[in-house]
């Protein structure tokens, strides 16, 4: 199982000493919800400098067989929460504007509790990104996305905005009410479920990565190259000055 640590962001393949699962059926007969159970999962980060635990809890549908209830491997998940860390938000670097980070973190925090509020914040965050990173500002998010697509077609899109990132926005637009969410005014709240809200958050994470983080990496690489060139130039200059001081050679 591939997993990305929510604390340090390191991607890794989870192996058994770092993963543990417990599950049980609640022995209460015929509740309104039907027979359910609880499943808990703990994953430890394999990065020795991190070594922290993620703990998730799921309420799952129990199955009945040979006279008793049990939790099947593919049990339907009725509710899922992350207990540790309390929000599934990734820790974002400081060079991403604070207003975007705040909307993103808040959207993550309330995703399970209130998907429609989460999606509203996520949509505002997405709009903020298009305005800040791409310099496009229109009334509706959908108009901004269309303007961005036009820039891309005309070869005028800001660096880092790839065909893929606009396709990712389009793909999310096709999912349930999220599409309607993008077409309506930002103040209109639309019913979405937690999975839809989560999809919108994943889109934002992808764009943070492809736009802001990639741009910063390019900047870092460039400034390294410039520093090397400057160091070389100054060495050459010193060598030249040294040879000028020896006119008799
Ligand atoms: Zn970690």
CSV table of C-alpha atoms and ligand atoms in Angstrom, one decimal:
chain,number,residue,atom,x,y,z
A,1,UNK,CA,0.0,0.0,0.0
A,2,UNK,CA,1.4,3.4,-1.0
A,3,UNK,CA,1.0,6.1,1.6
A,4,UNK,CA,2.0,9.7,2.0
A,5,UNK,CA,2.8,10.8,5.5
A,6,UNK,CA,0.5,13.6,6.6
A,7,UNK,CA,3.3,15.0,8.9
A,8,UNK,CA,6.5,15.0,6.8
A,9,UNK,CA,4.9,14.5,3.3
A,10,UNK,CA,7.2,11.6,2.5
A,11,UNK,CA,5.7,9.0,0.1
A,12,UNK,CA,6.4,5.4,1.0
A,13,UNK,CA,5.2,1.8,0.6
A,14,UNK,CA,3.7,0.7,3.9
A,15,UNK,CA,4.9,-2.7,5.1
A,16,UNK,CA,3.6,-4.8,8.0
A,17,UNK,CA,5.8,-3.6,10.9
A,18,UNK,CA,4.5,-0.1,10.2
A,19,UNK,CA,0.9,-1.0,9.7
A,20,UNK,CA,-1.7,-2.5,12.1
A,21,UNK,CA,-5.5,-2.9,11.8
A,22,UNK,CA,-8.0,-3.9,14.4
A,23,UNK,CA,-11.7,-4.4,13.9
A,24,UNK,CA,-14.7,-5.6,15.7
A,25,UNK,CA,-18.5,-6.0,15.4
A,26,UNK,CA,-20.6,-4.1,18.0
A,27,UNK,CA,-22.7,-6.8,19.6
A,28,UNK,CA,-25.9,-4.8,19.7
A,29,UNK,CA,-28.8,-6.4,18.0
A,30,UNK,CA,-30.8,-4.8,15.2
A,31,UNK,CA,-30.0,-1.1,15.6
A,32,UNK,CA,-31.6,1.4,13.3
A,33,UNK,CA,-28.3,1.7,11.3
A,34,UNK,CA,-28.2,-2.1,10.8
A,35,UNK,CA,-25.3,-4.2,12.2
A,36,UNK,CA,-22.1,-2.2,12.2
A,37,UNK,CA,-18.6,-2.5,13.5
A,38,UNK,CA,-15.5,-0.4,14.0
A,39,UNK,CA,-12.3,-0.6,12.2
A,40,UNK,CA,-9.1,1.1,13.3
A,41,UNK,CA,-5.9,1.5,11.3
A,42,UNK,CA,-2.5,2.8,12.4
A,43,UNK,CA,0.4,3.6,10.1
A,44,UNK,CA,3.8,4.6,11.3
A,45,UNK,CA,6.0,6.8,9.1
A,46,UNK,CA,9.1,4.9,8.0
A,47,UNK,CA,11.1,8.1,7.9
A,48,UNK,CA,13.2,7.7,11.1
A,49,UNK,CA,13.2,11.5,11.7
A,50,UNK,CA,9.4,11.6,11.7
A,51,UNK,CA,8.3,8.1,13.1
A,52,UNK,CA,4.8,9.5,13.8
A,53,UNK,CA,1.5,7.7,13.7
A,54,UNK,CA,-1.5,8.2,11.6
A,55,UNK,CA,-4.7,6.7,13.1
A,56,UNK,CA,-7.9,6.3,11.2
A,57,UNK,CA,-11.3,5.0,12.3
A,58,UNK,CA,-14.1,3.6,10.2
A,59,UNK,CA,-17.6,2.6,10.9
A,60,UNK,CA,-18.3,-0.4,8.6
A,61,UNK,CA,-21.3,-2.6,7.7
A,62,UNK,CA,-21.1,-6.0,9.4
A,63,UNK,CA,-21.9,-9.2,7.5
A,64,UNK,CA,-23.6,-12.3,8.9
A,65,UNK,CA,-22.3,-15.8,8.3
A,66,UNK,CA,-22.5,-19.2,10.1
A,67,UNK,CA,-24.5,-17.8,12.9
A,68,UNK,CA,-22.4,-14.8,13.8
A,69,UNK,CA,-21.6,-11.3,12.6
A,70,UNK,CA,-18.2,-10.3,11.3
A,71,UNK,CA,-16.5,-7.5,9.4
A,72,UNK,CA,-15.7,-8.6,5.9
A,73,UNK,CA,-12.5,-7.3,4.2
A,74,UNK,CA,-14.5,-5.3,1.6
A,75,UNK,CA,-17.1,-4.1,4.2
A,76,UNK,CA,-19.0,-1.0,3.1
A,77,UNK,CA,-17.6,2.0,4.9
A,78,UNK,CA,-20.4,4.1,6.4
A,79,UNK,CA,-18.2,6.8,8.0
A,80,UNK,CA,-14.5,7.5,8.1
A,81,UNK,CA,-12.6,9.8,10.3
A,82,UNK,CA,-9.0,10.5,10.9
A,83,UNK,CA,-8.1,10.7,14.6
A,84,UNK,CA,-4.4,11.4,14.3
A,85,UNK,CA,-3.4,13.9,13.1
A,86,UNK,CA,-6.9,15.5,13.6
A,87,UNK,CA,-7.0,16.9,10.1
A,88,UNK,CA,-5.8,15.2,6.9
A,89,UNK,CA,-4.5,18.5,5.6
A,90,UNK,CA,-0.9,18.4,4.3
A,91,UNK,CA,1.6,20.8,5.8
A,92,UNK,CA,2.1,23.4,3.1
A,93,UNK,CA,5.2,25.4,2.6
A,94,UNK,CA,5.3,29.1,3.5
A,95,UNK,CA,5.8,30.3,-0.1
A,96,UNK,CA,2.1,29.4,-0.8
A,97,UNK,CA,0.0,32.5,0.1
A,98,UNK,CA,-1.4,32.3,3.7
A,99,UNK,CA,-4.9,33.0,2.6
A,100,UNK,CA,-4.8,29.9,0.3
A,101,UNK,CA,-3.3,27.7,3.0
A,102,UNK,CA,-5.9,28.8,5.5
A,103,UNK,CA,-8.8,28.0,3.2
A,104,UNK,CA,-7.2,24.6,2.4
A,105,UNK,CA,-6.6,23.7,6.0
A,106,UNK,CA,-10.1,24.7,7.0
A,107,UNK,CA,-11.6,22.8,4.1
A,108,UNK,CA,-9.7,19.6,5.2
A,109,UNK,CA,-10.7,20.1,8.9
A,110,UNK,CA,-14.4,20.2,8.2
A,111,UNK,CA,-14.6,17.8,5.2
A,112,UNK,CA,-16.3,14.9,7.1
A,113,UNK,CA,-18.3,17.2,9.4
A,114,UNK,CA,-19.7,19.5,6.8
A,115,UNK,CA,-18.9,18.5,3.2
A,116,UNK,CA,-20.8,21.4,1.7
A,117,UNK,CA,-19.0,24.0,3.9
A,118,UNK,CA,-15.7,22.3,3.0
A,119,UNK,CA,-16.4,22.3,-0.7
A,120,UNK,CA,-17.3,26.0,-0.5
A,121,UNK,CA,-14.0,26.8,1.1
A,122,UNK,CA,-12.2,24.5,-1.4
A,123,UNK,CA,-13.8,26.3,-4.3
A,124,UNK,CA,-12.8,29.7,-2.8
A,125,UNK,CA,-9.3,28.3,-2.5
A,126,UNK,CA,-9.3,27.1,-6.1
A,127,UNK,CA,-10.5,30.5,-7.3
A,128,UNK,CA,-7.8,32.2,-5.2
A,129,UNK,CA,-5.2,30.0,-6.8
A,130,UNK,CA,-6.4,30.8,-10.4
A,131,UNK,CA,-6.4,34.5,-9.5
A,132,UNK,CA,-3.0,34.5,-7.7
A,133,UNK,CA,-1.0,32.1,-9.9
A,134,UNK,CA,-2.6,32.7,-13.3
A,135,UNK,CA,-3.7,36.3,-12.9
A,136,UNK,CA,-7.2,35.6,-14.0
A,137,UNK,CA,-10.1,37.3,-12.2
A,138,UNK,CA,-13.7,36.9,-13.2
A,139,UNK,CA,-17.0,36.6,-11.4
A,140,UNK,CA,-17.6,32.9,-11.6
A,141,UNK,CA,-15.0,30.1,-11.2
A,142,UNK,CA,-16.2,28.5,-14.4
A,143,UNK,CA,-15.4,31.7,-16.4
A,144,UNK,CA,-11.9,31.7,-14.9
A,145,UNK,CA,-11.3,28.1,-15.8
A,146,UNK,CA,-12.5,28.8,-19.4
A,147,UNK,CA,-10.2,31.9,-19.6
A,148,UNK,CA,-7.3,29.7,-18.3
A,149,UNK,CA,-8.1,27.1,-21.0
A,150,UNK,CA,-8.0,29.8,-23.6
A,151,UNK,CA,-4.7,31.1,-22.4
A,152,UNK,CA,-3.3,27.6,-22.6
A,153,UNK,CA,-4.7,27.1,-26.2
A,154,UNK,CA,-3.1,30.4,-27.2
A,155,UNK,CA,0.2,29.4,-25.6
A,156,UNK,CA,0.0,32.3,-23.1
A,157,UNK,CA,-0.7,30.3,-19.9
A,158,UNK,CA,1.6,31.1,-16.9
A,159,UNK,CA,4.6,28.8,-16.7
A,160,UNK,CA,3.8,25.6,-14.8
A,161,UNK,CA,0.1,25.6,-15.9
A,162,UNK,CA,0.1,22.4,-18.0
A,163,UNK,CA,-2.6,20.8,-20.1
A,164,UNK,CA,-2.8,18.2,-17.4
A,165,UNK,CA,-3.6,20.6,-14.6
A,166,UNK,CA,-6.5,22.1,-16.6
A,167,UNK,CA,-7.7,18.6,-17.5
A,168,UNK,CA,-7.7,17.8,-13.8
A,169,UNK,CA,-9.9,20.8,-13.1
A,170,UNK,CA,-12.2,19.6,-15.9
A,171,UNK,CA,-12.3,16.1,-14.6
A,172,UNK,CA,-13.4,17.2,-11.2
A,173,UNK,CA,-16.0,19.5,-12.8
A,174,UNK,CA,-17.7,16.4,-14.2
A,175,UNK,CA,-18.2,14.8,-10.7
A,176,UNK,CA,-21.7,15.2,-9.3
A,177,UNK,CA,-22.5,18.5,-7.8
A,178,UNK,CA,-19.0,19.8,-7.8
A,179,UNK,CA,-19.5,20.9,-11.4
A,180,UNK,CA,-22.6,22.9,-10.4
A,181,UNK,CA,-20.5,24.2,-7.5
A,182,UNK,CA,-18.0,25.7,-10.0
A,183,UNK,CA,-20.8,27.3,-12.1
A,184,UNK,CA,-22.6,29.0,-9.3
A,185,UNK,CA,-21.7,32.2,-7.6
A,186,UNK,CA,-19.2,31.6,-4.8
A,187,UNK,CA,-21.8,32.5,-2.1
A,188,UNK,CA,-24.2,29.8,-3.2
A,189,UNK,CA,-23.8,26.7,-1.1
A,190,UNK,CA,-24.5,23.4,-2.8
A,191,UNK,CA,-25.1,19.9,-1.3
A,192,UNK,CA,-22.1,17.6,-1.8
A,193,UNK,CA,-21.1,14.5,0.0
A,194,UNK,CA,-17.8,14.0,1.8
A,195,UNK,CA,-16.3,12.0,-1.1
A,196,UNK,CA,-17.0,14.9,-3.5
A,197,UNK,CA,-15.6,17.4,-1.1
A,198,UNK,CA,-12.5,15.3,-0.7
A,199,UNK,CA,-12.1,15.1,-4.5
A,200,UNK,CA,-12.1,18.9,-4.7
A,201,UNK,CA,-9.5,19.0,-1.9
A,202,UNK,CA,-7.3,16.5,-3.8
A,203,UNK,CA,-7.5,18.7,-6.9
A,204,UNK,CA,-6.3,21.7,-4.8
A,205,UNK,CA,-3.4,19.6,-3.5
A,206,UNK,CA,-2.5,18.6,-7.0
A,207,UNK,CA,-2.4,22.2,-8.1
A,208,UNK,CA,-0.4,23.3,-5.1
A,209,UNK,CA,2.1,20.7,-6.2
A,210,UNK,CA,2.1,21.4,-9.9
A,211,UNK,CA,1.9,25.2,-9.7
A,212,UNK,CA,3.4,26.6,-6.5
A,213,UNK,CA,5.8,23.8,-5.4
A,214,UNK,CA,7.1,23.1,-8.9
A,215,UNK,CA,7.7,26.9,-9.5
A,216,UNK,CA,9.6,27.1,-6.2
A,217,UNK,CA,11.7,24.1,-7.2
A,218,UNK,CA,12.5,25.7,-10.6
A,219,UNK,CA,13.5,28.9,-8.8
A,220,UNK,CA,15.8,27.1,-6.4
A,221,UNK,CA,17.4,25.2,-9.3
A,222,UNK,CA,17.9,28.4,-11.2
A,223,UNK,CA,19.4,30.3,-8.3
A,224,UNK,CA,21.8,27.4,-7.7
A,225,UNK,CA,22.9,27.6,-11.4
A,226,UNK,CA,23.3,31.4,-11.2
A,227,UNK,CA,25.3,31.1,-8.0
A,228,UNK,CA,27.7,28.5,-9.6
A,229,UNK,CA,28.1,30.8,-12.7
A,230,UNK,CA,28.8,33.8,-10.4
A,231,UNK,CA,31.3,31.8,-8.5
A,232,UNK,CA,33.0,30.8,-11.7
A,233,UNK,CA,33.0,34.3,-13.1
A,234,UNK,CA,34.6,35.7,-10.0
A,235,UNK,CA,37.3,33.0,-10.1
A,236,UNK,CA,38.0,34.0,-13.7
A,237,UNK,CA,38.1,37.7,-12.8
A,238,UNK,CA,40.6,37.0,-10.0
A,239,UNK,CA,42.7,35.0,-12.4
A,240,UNK,CA,42.5,37.7,-15.0
A,241,UNK,CA,43.4,40.4,-12.5
A,242,UNK,CA,46.3,38.3,-11.2
A,243,UNK,CA,47.7,37.9,-14.8
A,244,UNK,CA,47.3,41.7,-15.4
A,245,UNK,CA,49.5,42.3,-12.4
A,246,UNK,CA,52.3,40.4,-13.9
A,247,UNK,CA,52.9,42.4,-17.1
A,248,UNK,CA,56.4,41.0,-17.7
A,249,UNK,CA,55.2,37.4,-18.3
B,1,LIG,ZN1,6.5,11.2,8.3
